[in-house]
XYZ file of C-alpha atoms in Angstrom:
146
model
C -0.165 0.021 -0.018
C 1.342 3.390 -1.037
C 0.933 6.203 1.494
C 0.634 9.898 0.749
C 4.353 10.848 0.921
C 5.187 7.884 -1.446
C 2.584 9.144 -3.858
C 3.905 12.612 -3.679
C 7.520 11.312 -4.295
C 6.471 9.258 -7.338
C 4.703 12.222 -8.801
C 7.909 14.313 -8.379
C 9.820 11.511 -10.172
C 7.351 11.686 -12.921
C 7.619 15.524 -13.217
C 11.254 15.071 -13.466
C 10.698 13.420 -16.733
C 9.220 16.374 -18.524
C 12.581 18.076 -19.290
C 14.359 14.969 -20.584
C 11.482 14.007 -22.728
C 11.267 17.467 -24.059
C 15.111 17.330 -24.605
C 14.669 14.013 -26.407
C 11.800 15.244 -28.560
C 13.561 18.648 -29.661
C 16.614 16.588 -30.263
C 14.754 14.134 -32.673
C 13.079 17.262 -34.416
C 16.499 18.918 -35.305
C 18.746 15.845 -35.475
C 19.022 16.422 -39.153
C 20.345 19.881 -38.681
C 23.689 19.032 -37.086
C 26.638 18.159 -39.136
C 29.736 16.041 -38.115
C 32.298 17.235 -35.585
C 35.917 17.555 -36.438
C 36.909 14.263 -34.874
C 33.733 12.346 -35.519
C 35.148 10.340 -38.560
C 38.257 9.563 -36.587
C 35.994 7.837 -33.803
C 33.806 6.199 -36.706
C 36.777 4.516 -38.241
C 37.784 3.116 -34.896
C 34.138 1.821 -34.230
C 33.896 0.340 -37.746
C 37.065 -1.510 -37.319
C 35.925 -3.112 -34.065
C 32.239 -3.576 -35.572
C 33.071 -5.061 -38.745
C 36.747 -6.395 -38.731
C 37.732 -7.012 -35.150
C 36.658 -10.784 -35.399
C 38.573 -11.368 -38.525
C 41.642 -9.200 -38.039
C 41.976 -8.933 -34.223
C 44.787 -7.285 -32.441
C 47.272 -7.418 -35.308
C 44.722 -5.694 -37.514
C 44.167 -2.988 -34.921
C 48.044 -2.472 -34.693
C 48.425 -2.221 -38.398
C 45.492 0.169 -38.905
C 45.639 2.599 -36.262
C 48.472 4.527 -34.433
C 49.043 3.903 -30.721
C 47.166 7.231 -29.786
C 44.179 5.960 -31.607
C 44.111 2.661 -29.829
C 44.225 4.162 -26.267
C 40.485 4.793 -26.022
C 37.911 2.082 -25.278
C 35.879 1.231 -28.359
C 32.387 0.818 -26.632
C 30.835 4.187 -27.605
C 32.506 4.041 -31.127
C 30.972 0.530 -31.783
C 27.617 1.817 -30.519
C 27.438 4.786 -32.954
C 28.491 2.596 -35.790
C 25.941 -0.003 -34.848
C 23.314 2.655 -34.694
C 24.075 3.683 -38.252
C 24.132 0.133 -39.374
C 20.717 -0.727 -37.858
C 18.802 2.515 -37.976
C 20.139 3.887 -41.164
C 21.220 1.111 -43.399
C 19.220 -2.124 -42.341
C 15.705 -0.774 -40.842
C 15.942 2.802 -42.779
C 14.159 4.381 -39.678
C 16.666 7.315 -39.805
C 17.120 8.515 -43.289
C 20.212 10.864 -42.731
C 23.255 8.790 -42.171
C 24.922 11.598 -39.989
C 21.836 11.821 -37.846
C 21.967 7.914 -37.289
C 25.432 8.184 -35.808
C 24.198 10.876 -33.374
C 21.149 8.995 -32.114
C 23.065 7.145 -29.332
C 24.294 10.464 -28.161
C 20.914 11.745 -27.975
C 19.768 8.893 -25.707
C 22.764 9.146 -23.518
C 22.205 12.830 -23.275
C 18.601 12.407 -22.370
C 19.462 9.817 -19.707
C 22.097 12.354 -18.293
C 19.566 15.101 -17.993
C 17.351 12.836 -16.003
C 20.252 11.586 -13.846
C 21.168 15.187 -13.129
C 17.538 15.751 -11.933
C 17.533 12.692 -9.770
C 20.836 13.654 -8.068
C 19.641 17.165 -7.361
C 16.187 15.917 -6.328
C 17.311 13.504 -3.779
C 19.914 15.922 -2.488
C 17.956 19.229 -2.432
C 14.484 18.760 -3.472
C 12.162 19.055 -6.612
C 12.764 22.670 -7.493
C 16.614 22.194 -7.511
C 16.037 19.008 -9.348
C 14.069 20.792 -12.154
C 16.416 23.693 -12.385
C 19.512 21.493 -12.696
C 18.057 19.291 -15.431
C 16.780 22.369 -17.152
C 20.201 24.058 -17.015
C 21.976 21.063 -18.373
C 19.479 20.526 -21.056
C 19.963 24.190 -22.236
C 23.655 24.312 -21.656
C 25.107 25.294 -25.206
C 28.091 23.201 -24.878
C 26.026 20.172 -23.830
C 23.789 20.741 -26.883
C 26.462 21.286 -29.238
C 28.591 18.308 -28.339
């Protein structure tokens, strides 16, 4: 049985979804308006190697293909953006713009980050600081641009 204070808290947590969901919907609406960043192709090449070639070429292929500086970063997110392009653009054709299909995982992670900031501020300082914190992050130009 849920008491009145638990209902109050659940409603606050649901209110906290408003800004992240709005951020996500606006991001989806303008996704085709963003071009590539300067290092995006660099990261995509690494992700493509791991996604398409790792099983066949392994460590030796990695050493032959990339300089040590390029091999120092973990490939998880690079693989994720390449898989996003492969599935959402090439196979399912849900996202028509190939650049936008690479950006979709970034939009998902950013939306989750906006909600996590809300949760952190909410549990430490309350509803209003939670809302202001998530709104501030969602409107931060550097966060939107990157």
